[in-house]
CSV table of C-alpha atoms in Angstrom, one decimal:
chain,number,residue,atom,x,y,z
A,3,UNK,CA,-48.7,-208.4,62.8
A,4,UNK,CA,-45.9,-206.6,61.1
A,5,UNK,CA,-42.4,-205.2,63.0
A,6,UNK,CA,-40.0,-202.8,62.7
A,7,UNK,CA,-37.2,-203.4,60.2
A,8,UNK,CA,-38.8,-207.1,60.0
A,9,UNK,CA,-37.1,-208.7,57.4
A,10,UNK,CA,-40.0,-211.9,57.7
A,11,UNK,CA,-43.4,-211.1,59.6
A,12,UNK,CA,-43.9,-213.7,62.3
A,13,UNK,CA,-46.0,-216.5,61.7
A,14,UNK,CA,-50.1,-215.0,60.8
A,15,UNK,CA,-52.7,-216.8,62.6
A,16,UNK,CA,-54.9,-214.7,60.5
A,17,UNK,CA,-58.9,-216.0,61.3
A,18,UNK,CA,-60.9,-212.8,62.4
A,19,UNK,CA,-64.0,-213.8,61.8
A,20,UNK,CA,-66.2,-212.1,63.9
A,21,UNK,CA,-68.1,-208.9,63.4
A,22,UNK,CA,-66.4,-204.8,64.4
A,23,UNK,CA,-68.5,-205.1,67.9
A,24,UNK,CA,-71.5,-202.5,67.0
A,25,UNK,CA,-74.7,-202.7,68.2
A,26,UNK,CA,-78.9,-202.3,67.2
A,27,UNK,CA,-80.1,-198.3,68.1
A,28,UNK,CA,-83.2,-200.1,69.3
A,29,UNK,CA,-82.0,-201.2,72.5
A,30,UNK,CA,-84.7,-203.9,74.8
A,31,UNK,CA,-84.8,-203.4,78.4
A,32,UNK,CA,-81.9,-202.2,80.0
A,33,UNK,CA,-79.0,-204.1,82.6
A,34,UNK,CA,-76.9,-202.8,85.3
A,35,UNK,CA,-74.2,-204.2,86.5
A,36,UNK,CA,-71.6,-204.0,89.4
A,37,UNK,CA,-69.1,-206.2,88.8
A,38,UNK,CA,-66.6,-206.2,91.2
A,39,UNK,CA,-64.3,-204.7,93.6
A,40,UNK,CA,-63.3,-208.1,94.8
A,41,UNK,CA,-61.2,-209.2,90.9
A,42,UNK,CA,-63.3,-209.3,88.6
A,43,UNK,CA,-60.1,-209.8,87.2
A,44,UNK,CA,-56.7,-210.8,88.2
A,45,UNK,CA,-55.9,-207.3,88.2
A,46,UNK,CA,-56.6,-206.3,91.7
A,47,UNK,CA,-59.1,-205.1,93.9
A,48,UNK,CA,-61.3,-203.0,91.2
A,49,UNK,CA,-65.1,-202.2,89.7
A,50,UNK,CA,-66.5,-202.1,86.5
A,51,UNK,CA,-70.2,-200.3,86.8
A,52,UNK,CA,-71.6,-202.2,82.9
A,53,UNK,CA,-75.2,-200.9,81.0
A,54,UNK,CA,-75.9,-204.3,79.5
A,55,UNK,CA,-78.5,-204.3,77.3
A,56,UNK,CA,-79.0,-208.5,77.5
A,57,UNK,CA,-75.3,-209.6,77.3
A,58,UNK,CA,-73.8,-206.9,74.9
A,59,UNK,CA,-72.3,-203.5,76.5
A,60,UNK,CA,-74.1,-200.7,76.1
A,61,UNK,CA,-72.2,-198.7,79.3
A,62,UNK,CA,-69.0,-199.0,81.6
A,63,UNK,CA,-67.7,-196.7,83.8
A,64,UNK,CA,-64.4,-198.0,85.7
A,65,UNK,CA,-64.4,-197.1,89.1
A,66,UNK,CA,-61.4,-197.9,91.2
A,67,UNK,CA,-59.1,-196.5,94.0
A,68,UNK,CA,-59.7,-199.1,96.4
A,69,UNK,CA,-56.0,-198.8,97.2
A,70,UNK,CA,-55.0,-195.3,97.0
A,71,UNK,CA,-52.7,-194.9,99.9
A,72,UNK,CA,-51.7,-191.1,98.6
A,73,UNK,CA,-48.0,-192.0,97.2
A,74,UNK,CA,-47.2,-188.5,95.8
A,75,UNK,CA,-48.0,-186.4,99.0
A,76,UNK,CA,-45.9,-189.2,100.9
A,77,UNK,CA,-42.9,-188.7,98.8
A,78,UNK,CA,-43.6,-184.4,98.8
A,79,UNK,CA,-42.7,-185.6,102.7
A,80,UNK,CA,-40.1,-187.6,102.9
A,81,UNK,CA,-36.2,-187.6,101.1
A,82,UNK,CA,-35.7,-188.2,97.6
A,83,UNK,CA,-33.5,-191.7,98.1
A,84,UNK,CA,-37.2,-192.4,101.4
A,85,UNK,CA,-39.6,-192.1,97.9
A,86,UNK,CA,-37.7,-195.4,95.9
A,87,UNK,CA,-38.7,-198.6,98.0
A,88,UNK,CA,-42.1,-196.4,97.6
A,89,UNK,CA,-42.1,-197.1,93.7
A,90,UNK,CA,-41.4,-200.3,93.7
A,91,UNK,CA,-45.2,-201.3,95.0
A,92,UNK,CA,-46.5,-199.0,92.3
A,93,UNK,CA,-46.4,-201.9,89.8
A,94,UNK,CA,-45.5,-204.9,92.1
A,95,UNK,CA,-45.0,-207.1,89.3
A,96,UNK,CA,-42.1,-204.5,88.1
A,97,UNK,CA,-40.1,-202.9,90.2
A,98,UNK,CA,-36.3,-202.6,89.3
A,99,UNK,CA,-38.6,-200.6,85.5
A,100,UNK,CA,-40.1,-198.3,88.6
A,101,UNK,CA,-37.3,-197.4,90.7
A,102,UNK,CA,-35.1,-196.8,86.9
A,103,UNK,CA,-37.7,-194.1,85.8
A,104,UNK,CA,-37.6,-192.3,89.3
A,105,UNK,CA,-33.9,-192.4,89.7
A,106,UNK,CA,-33.6,-191.4,86.5
A,107,UNK,CA,-35.4,-187.7,87.3
A,108,UNK,CA,-33.3,-187.6,90.5
A,109,UNK,CA,-30.6,-187.8,87.9
A,110,UNK,CA,-32.2,-185.3,86.0
A,111,UNK,CA,-32.2,-182.3,88.6
A,112,UNK,CA,-28.9,-183.2,90.3
A,113,UNK,CA,-26.9,-183.9,87.1
A,114,UNK,CA,-26.1,-187.0,88.2
A,115,UNK,CA,-23.8,-189.1,86.2
A,116,UNK,CA,-24.6,-193.9,86.0
A,117,UNK,CA,-21.0,-195.5,85.5
A,118,UNK,CA,-21.3,-197.8,82.2
A,119,UNK,CA,-21.2,-200.8,84.5
A,120,UNK,CA,-25.0,-199.1,85.9
A,121,UNK,CA,-26.3,-198.3,82.8
A,122,UNK,CA,-25.7,-202.2,81.8
A,123,UNK,CA,-27.3,-203.4,85.0
A,124,UNK,CA,-30.5,-201.2,84.3
A,125,UNK,CA,-30.5,-202.3,81.2
A,126,UNK,CA,-30.7,-206.1,82.2
A,127,UNK,CA,-33.0,-205.8,85.0
A,128,UNK,CA,-35.1,-203.8,82.9
A,129,UNK,CA,-35.9,-206.1,80.6
A,130,UNK,CA,-35.6,-209.1,82.3
A,131,UNK,CA,-38.3,-207.4,84.3
A,132,UNK,CA,-39.6,-206.8,80.7
A,133,UNK,CA,-40.0,-210.4,80.2
A,134,UNK,CA,-41.8,-211.4,83.8
A,135,UNK,CA,-44.2,-208.8,82.9
A,136,UNK,CA,-45.1,-210.8,79.5
A,137,UNK,CA,-44.5,-213.7,80.8
A,138,UNK,CA,-47.6,-213.2,83.5
A,139,UNK,CA,-49.6,-211.6,80.9
A,140,UNK,CA,-49.6,-213.7,78.7
A,141,UNK,CA,-50.6,-216.4,82.3
A,142,UNK,CA,-53.1,-214.4,83.1
A,143,UNK,CA,-54.4,-213.2,80.0
A,144,UNK,CA,-55.6,-216.9,78.8
A,145,UNK,CA,-57.1,-217.8,82.6
A,146,UNK,CA,-59.3,-214.4,82.4
A,147,UNK,CA,-60.8,-216.5,79.1
A,148,UNK,CA,-60.7,-220.0,81.1
A,149,UNK,CA,-57.8,-221.7,80.4
A,150,UNK,CA,-57.4,-222.9,84.1
A,151,UNK,CA,-54.5,-224.0,85.4
A,152,UNK,CA,-51.6,-225.0,82.9
A,153,UNK,CA,-50.8,-221.5,80.8
A,154,UNK,CA,-51.0,-219.3,84.1
A,155,UNK,CA,-48.3,-222.2,85.9
A,156,UNK,CA,-46.3,-222.1,82.7
A,157,UNK,CA,-45.9,-219.0,83.1
A,158,UNK,CA,-45.1,-218.3,87.1
A,159,UNK,CA,-42.6,-221.7,86.1
A,160,UNK,CA,-40.3,-218.8,84.4
A,161,UNK,CA,-41.2,-215.8,86.0
A,162,UNK,CA,-39.4,-217.7,89.2
A,163,UNK,CA,-36.5,-217.7,87.2
A,164,UNK,CA,-36.2,-214.3,86.9
A,165,UNK,CA,-37.3,-213.5,90.8
A,166,UNK,CA,-34.1,-215.9,91.4
A,167,UNK,CA,-31.9,-213.6,90.2
A,168,UNK,CA,-33.6,-210.3,92.0
A,169,UNK,CA,-33.3,-212.1,95.3
A,170,UNK,CA,-30.1,-213.1,94.9
A,171,UNK,CA,-29.1,-209.0,93.5
A,172,UNK,CA,-31.2,-206.8,95.6
A,173,UNK,CA,-32.7,-209.8,98.6
A,174,UNK,CA,-36.1,-209.2,97.6
A,175,UNK,CA,-38.3,-210.7,94.9
A,176,UNK,CA,-40.4,-208.7,93.6
A,177,UNK,CA,-39.7,-205.0,96.2
A,178,UNK,CA,-36.5,-205.3,94.9
A,179,UNK,CA,-35.2,-201.3,95.8
A,180,UNK,CA,-32.4,-201.8,94.1
A,181,UNK,CA,-31.2,-198.4,92.0
A,182,UNK,CA,-30.4,-195.6,92.9
A,183,UNK,CA,-29.3,-192.1,91.7
A,184,UNK,CA,-26.0,-192.0,89.8
A,185,UNK,CA,-26.1,-195.7,89.6
A,186,UNK,CA,-27.1,-199.0,92.1
A,187,UNK,CA,-27.5,-199.7,94.8
A,188,UNK,CA,-24.9,-203.2,94.8
A,189,UNK,CA,-22.7,-204.7,92.0
A,190,UNK,CA,-23.5,-207.9,90.9
A,191,UNK,CA,-22.9,-210.5,93.2
A,192,UNK,CA,-20.3,-214.1,91.8
A,193,UNK,CA,-21.6,-215.9,89.2
A,194,UNK,CA,-24.9,-213.8,89.1
A,195,UNK,CA,-23.9,-213.1,85.0
A,196,UNK,CA,-23.8,-216.8,85.0
A,197,UNK,CA,-27.0,-217.4,86.1
A,198,UNK,CA,-28.7,-214.6,84.4
A,199,UNK,CA,-26.6,-216.0,80.8
A,200,UNK,CA,-28.5,-219.3,81.6
A,201,UNK,CA,-32.3,-217.9,82.0
A,202,UNK,CA,-32.0,-215.6,79.2
A,203,UNK,CA,-30.5,-218.9,76.3
A,204,UNK,CA,-33.1,-221.4,78.6
A,205,UNK,CA,-36.2,-218.6,77.5
A,206,UNK,CA,-36.5,-218.8,73.6
A,207,UNK,CA,-37.6,-222.3,74.2
A,208,UNK,CA,-40.0,-221.2,76.7
A,209,UNK,CA,-41.4,-218.9,74.4
A,210,UNK,CA,-41.4,-221.4,71.0
A,211,UNK,CA,-43.6,-223.9,73.5
A,212,UNK,CA,-46.1,-221.3,74.6
A,213,UNK,CA,-46.8,-219.7,71.3
A,214,UNK,CA,-47.2,-222.8,69.8
A,215,UNK,CA,-49.8,-224.1,72.5
A,216,UNK,CA,-51.8,-220.8,72.1
A,217,UNK,CA,-51.0,-218.3,69.0
A,218,UNK,CA,-52.8,-220.6,66.3
A,219,UNK,CA,-55.2,-222.5,69.3
A,220,UNK,CA,-58.8,-221.6,67.4
A,221,UNK,CA,-60.5,-221.0,71.0
A,222,UNK,CA,-58.3,-218.5,71.9
A,223,UNK,CA,-58.7,-216.4,68.2
A,224,UNK,CA,-62.5,-217.2,68.1
A,225,UNK,CA,-62.5,-215.7,71.9
A,226,UNK,CA,-59.5,-212.8,71.1
A,227,UNK,CA,-59.4,-211.4,67.9
A,228,UNK,CA,-62.3,-208.4,66.6
A,229,UNK,CA,-62.0,-207.7,70.4
A,230,UNK,CA,-61.1,-205.1,71.4
A,231,UNK,CA,-60.4,-202.9,69.3
A,232,UNK,CA,-58.2,-199.9,69.3
A,233,UNK,CA,-58.4,-197.7,66.5
A,234,UNK,CA,-55.0,-196.5,66.4
A,235,UNK,CA,-55.9,-192.0,66.4
A,236,UNK,CA,-58.1,-193.3,68.9
A,237,UNK,CA,-55.0,-194.5,71.2
A,238,UNK,CA,-53.0,-191.2,70.0
A,239,UNK,CA,-55.6,-189.3,71.4
A,240,UNK,CA,-56.3,-191.1,74.6
A,241,UNK,CA,-52.1,-190.1,75.1
A,242,UNK,CA,-52.3,-194.9,75.2
A,243,UNK,CA,-48.6,-195.8,75.1
A,244,UNK,CA,-46.9,-199.0,75.3
A,245,UNK,CA,-47.8,-202.4,73.7
A,246,UNK,CA,-51.3,-201.5,74.0
A,247,UNK,CA,-50.3,-198.2,71.8
A,248,UNK,CA,-48.3,-200.6,69.0
A,249,UNK,CA,-50.9,-203.1,68.9
A,250,UNK,CA,-52.1,-200.6,67.5
A,251,UNK,CA,-49.8,-199.7,64.9
A,252,UNK,CA,-48.4,-196.8,66.4
A,253,UNK,CA,-44.6,-197.0,65.9
A,254,UNK,CA,-43.9,-195.2,69.5
A,255,UNK,CA,-41.0,-196.9,71.5
A,256,UNK,CA,-39.0,-194.3,73.6
A,257,UNK,CA,-36.5,-196.9,73.6
A,258,UNK,CA,-36.3,-195.7,70.3
A,259,UNK,CA,-37.1,-192.1,70.7
A,260,UNK,CA,-35.5,-190.9,74.1
A,261,UNK,CA,-32.5,-193.6,73.4
A,262,UNK,CA,-32.6,-193.2,77.4
A,263,UNK,CA,-29.2,-195.5,79.2
A,264,UNK,CA,-27.6,-196.7,76.9
A,265,UNK,CA,-30.3,-197.9,74.5
A,266,UNK,CA,-28.8,-196.6,71.0
A,267,UNK,CA,-26.0,-199.0,71.1
A,268,UNK,CA,-28.5,-202.2,71.5
A,269,UNK,CA,-30.5,-203.5,68.0
A,270,UNK,CA,-34.0,-204.6,68.3
A,271,UNK,CA,-37.0,-204.1,66.9
A,272,UNK,CA,-40.5,-202.6,66.9
A,273,UNK,CA,-43.4,-204.7,66.8
A,274,UNK,CA,-46.5,-203.5,65.6
A,275,UNK,CA,-49.9,-204.6,65.6
A,276,UNK,CA,-52.3,-204.3,62.2
A,277,UNK,CA,-55.7,-204.4,64.0
A,278,UNK,CA,-55.7,-203.1,67.8
A,279,UNK,CA,-56.9,-206.5,68.6
A,280,UNK,CA,-57.4,-208.4,71.9
A,281,UNK,CA,-55.1,-211.0,69.8
A,282,UNK,CA,-52.8,-208.5,68.6
A,283,UNK,CA,-51.9,-207.2,72.0
A,284,UNK,CA,-51.1,-210.4,73.2
A,285,UNK,CA,-49.0,-210.5,70.1
A,286,UNK,CA,-47.1,-208.1,70.5
A,287,UNK,CA,-45.8,-209.2,74.3
A,288,UNK,CA,-44.7,-211.7,72.8
A,289,UNK,CA,-43.1,-210.5,70.0
A,290,UNK,CA,-41.0,-207.6,72.5
A,291,UNK,CA,-40.0,-210.9,75.2
A,292,UNK,CA,-38.4,-212.1,72.3
A,293,UNK,CA,-36.0,-208.9,71.3
A,294,UNK,CA,-35.8,-208.3,74.6
A,295,UNK,CA,-34.2,-211.3,74.9
A,296,UNK,CA,-31.8,-210.2,72.0
A,297,UNK,CA,-30.9,-206.8,73.9
A,298,UNK,CA,-30.5,-209.0,76.7
A,299,UNK,CA,-27.2,-211.1,74.8
A,300,UNK,CA,-25.8,-208.0,73.5
A,301,UNK,CA,-25.7,-206.1,77.4
A,302,UNK,CA,-24.6,-209.7,78.7
A,303,UNK,CA,-21.8,-210.5,76.4
A,304,UNK,CA,-20.8,-206.9,76.7
A,305,UNK,CA,-20.8,-205.5,80.3
A,306,UNK,CA,-18.0,-203.7,81.6
A,307,UNK,CA,-15.9,-203.6,84.8
A,308,UNK,CA,-15.7,-200.9,86.8
A,309,UNK,CA,-18.1,-198.4,89.9
A,310,UNK,CA,-21.8,-198.9,89.7
A,311,UNK,CA,-22.7,-196.0,91.3
A,312,UNK,CA,-21.6,-192.0,91.0
A,313,UNK,CA,-19.0,-190.6,93.8
A,314,UNK,CA,-20.9,-187.7,94.2
A,315,UNK,CA,-24.1,-189.6,95.0
A,316,UNK,CA,-24.3,-188.6,98.1
A,317,UNK,CA,-26.8,-190.7,100.1
A,318,UNK,CA,-27.1,-188.7,103.0
A,319,UNK,CA,-28.0,-184.6,103.4
A,320,UNK,CA,-29.0,-185.4,99.2
A,321,UNK,CA,-30.5,-181.5,98.2
A,322,UNK,CA,-30.8,-181.2,94.5
A,323,UNK,CA,-30.8,-177.6,93.5
A,324,UNK,CA,-33.8,-175.9,92.6
A,325,UNK,CA,-35.5,-176.6,89.2
A,326,UNK,CA,-37.7,-179.5,87.9
A,327,UNK,CA,-37.7,-182.3,85.9
A,328,UNK,CA,-39.7,-185.2,84.1
A,329,UNK,CA,-37.8,-188.8,83.5
A,330,UNK,CA,-39.7,-191.0,81.4
A,331,UNK,CA,-38.9,-194.7,80.4
A,332,UNK,CA,-40.3,-197.5,78.3
A,333,UNK,CA,-41.8,-199.3,81.2
A,334,UNK,CA,-43.3,-202.8,80.7
A,335,UNK,CA,-46.8,-201.2,80.0
A,336,UNK,CA,-45.9,-197.8,78.9
A,337,UNK,CA,-44.6,-194.6,79.5
A,338,UNK,CA,-43.7,-194.2,83.1
A,339,UNK,CA,-42.9,-190.7,84.4
A,340,UNK,CA,-42.3,-189.2,87.4
A,341,UNK,CA,-41.7,-185.1,87.1
A,342,UNK,CA,-40.3,-183.5,90.7
A,343,UNK,CA,-40.2,-179.8,91.6
A,344,UNK,CA,-37.3,-179.5,93.4
A,345,UNK,CA,-37.2,-176.1,96.0
A,346,UNK,CA,-33.5,-176.4,97.8
A,347,UNK,CA,-34.8,-178.7,99.7
A,348,UNK,CA,-34.2,-182.4,101.3
A,349,UNK,CA,-37.7,-183.1,99.9
A,350,UNK,CA,-38.9,-183.0,96.6
A,351,UNK,CA,-41.8,-179.7,96.4
A,352,UNK,CA,-43.7,-181.5,94.0
A,353,UNK,CA,-43.8,-185.3,93.3
A,354,UNK,CA,-46.2,-186.5,90.8
A,355,UNK,CA,-46.1,-189.9,88.6
A,356,UNK,CA,-47.2,-190.6,85.6
A,357,UNK,CA,-48.0,-194.5,85.4
A,358,UNK,CA,-49.1,-195.5,82.5
A,359,UNK,CA,-51.9,-198.2,83.9
A,360,UNK,CA,-53.9,-195.2,84.9
A,361,UNK,CA,-53.9,-194.0,81.2
A,362,UNK,CA,-54.4,-196.8,79.5
A,363,UNK,CA,-57.6,-198.0,81.5
A,364,UNK,CA,-58.9,-194.9,80.4
A,365,UNK,CA,-60.1,-196.8,76.8
A,366,UNK,CA,-61.9,-199.5,78.3
A,367,UNK,CA,-65.1,-197.9,77.6
A,368,UNK,CA,-64.7,-197.4,73.9
A,369,UNK,CA,-62.9,-200.8,74.1
A,370,UNK,CA,-65.5,-202.9,75.3
A,371,UNK,CA,-68.9,-201.2,73.8
A,372,UNK,CA,-70.8,-203.9,72.2
A,373,UNK,CA,-69.2,-206.5,73.1
A,374,UNK,CA,-70.5,-209.5,75.3
A,375,UNK,CA,-69.8,-209.8,79.4
A,376,UNK,CA,-67.8,-212.7,78.5
A,377,UNK,CA,-65.6,-210.2,76.7
A,378,UNK,CA,-65.3,-207.7,78.9
A,379,UNK,CA,-63.3,-209.5,81.3
A,380,UNK,CA,-60.5,-210.4,78.8
A,381,UNK,CA,-60.5,-207.4,77.4
A,382,UNK,CA,-59.9,-205.7,80.7
A,383,UNK,CA,-57.1,-208.7,81.0
A,384,UNK,CA,-55.1,-207.1,78.0
A,385,UNK,CA,-54.4,-203.9,78.6
A,386,UNK,CA,-52.1,-204.7,81.7
A,387,UNK,CA,-53.3,-202.7,84.7
A,388,UNK,CA,-51.9,-203.4,88.1
A,389,UNK,CA,-54.0,-201.0,90.6
A,390,UNK,CA,-51.0,-200.4,92.8
A,391,UNK,CA,-50.0,-198.1,89.9
A,392,UNK,CA,-53.5,-197.5,88.8
A,393,UNK,CA,-54.7,-196.1,92.8
A,394,UNK,CA,-50.9,-194.8,93.8
């Protein structure tokens, strides 16, 4: 592992005893297996059609669409504001960041300015969302390896603390519907910043415990190192983004590239992997959580007073002028973007989502070839997909 501008690299648990996952050309009798559609892992209603030579995968086809809800077409038949709660249902672990990406696109389209306080609130809620996503992913992935119970419950215990914050802020634990064009729906309730500060101050202890419990565990290392390797060149050519791309060693984070919102005001590093395997994808997310905590400490200490929404952002009769815009953010799973075309009417003429889960899933077969059925389950888990975002 390495990180951008990191003076001392994190603990290195190098073992990596496995082979590269290649298989022989002289295959025997092949067996076709359908894994799913009833939750082959813990990531939604999804199916994998796998062709096996013994236990080794020689072909894999991901099959999805079971949760298709026509999200984009609904967006073209509804007002701009009415689509905001639909974005919550894309990646239902990350409604706050879904809201932000959509709001950013509409703000570009309508030329709205976000007040300072609202920008800070957006960063705080987005980084808390990143903690929720990565914490749950680590719990799910270790469960996929067969560690039932304890690691996942530890992860969910910490997740609950952040969901309590979201509930007190927005009234909902998961489908928050909190962002608005030009800012946020409401200001922070009394005492919210103090509660958030307490959660942020206590989170490193959990991460330290989790790292000691898992990352040096010889079973986890044997199961995840040199498994599901994604080469850097393939990751770039396939359009992979987020922790999955950075685990393959590509230094690309939209918070650094676009500096959307006020991310240019915060100091943080971009963790990178060396091998692009399941282990690196797990470690990158652990390190990203530590960087998110650093951003949160900075934002909580410097958040200003003031309004939380642009007064020009009318909730009724909202009609951006004709044009097009693409807004994107570094969501916890990768690049989440919304492409909108306006014809001057109250509804978007075209509404298109660029979801990271769907794009990152396209290299699943490449990562699974030559590995065993048991490996396939954890490789899928390391991609970190939510089918609400894949199918839309």
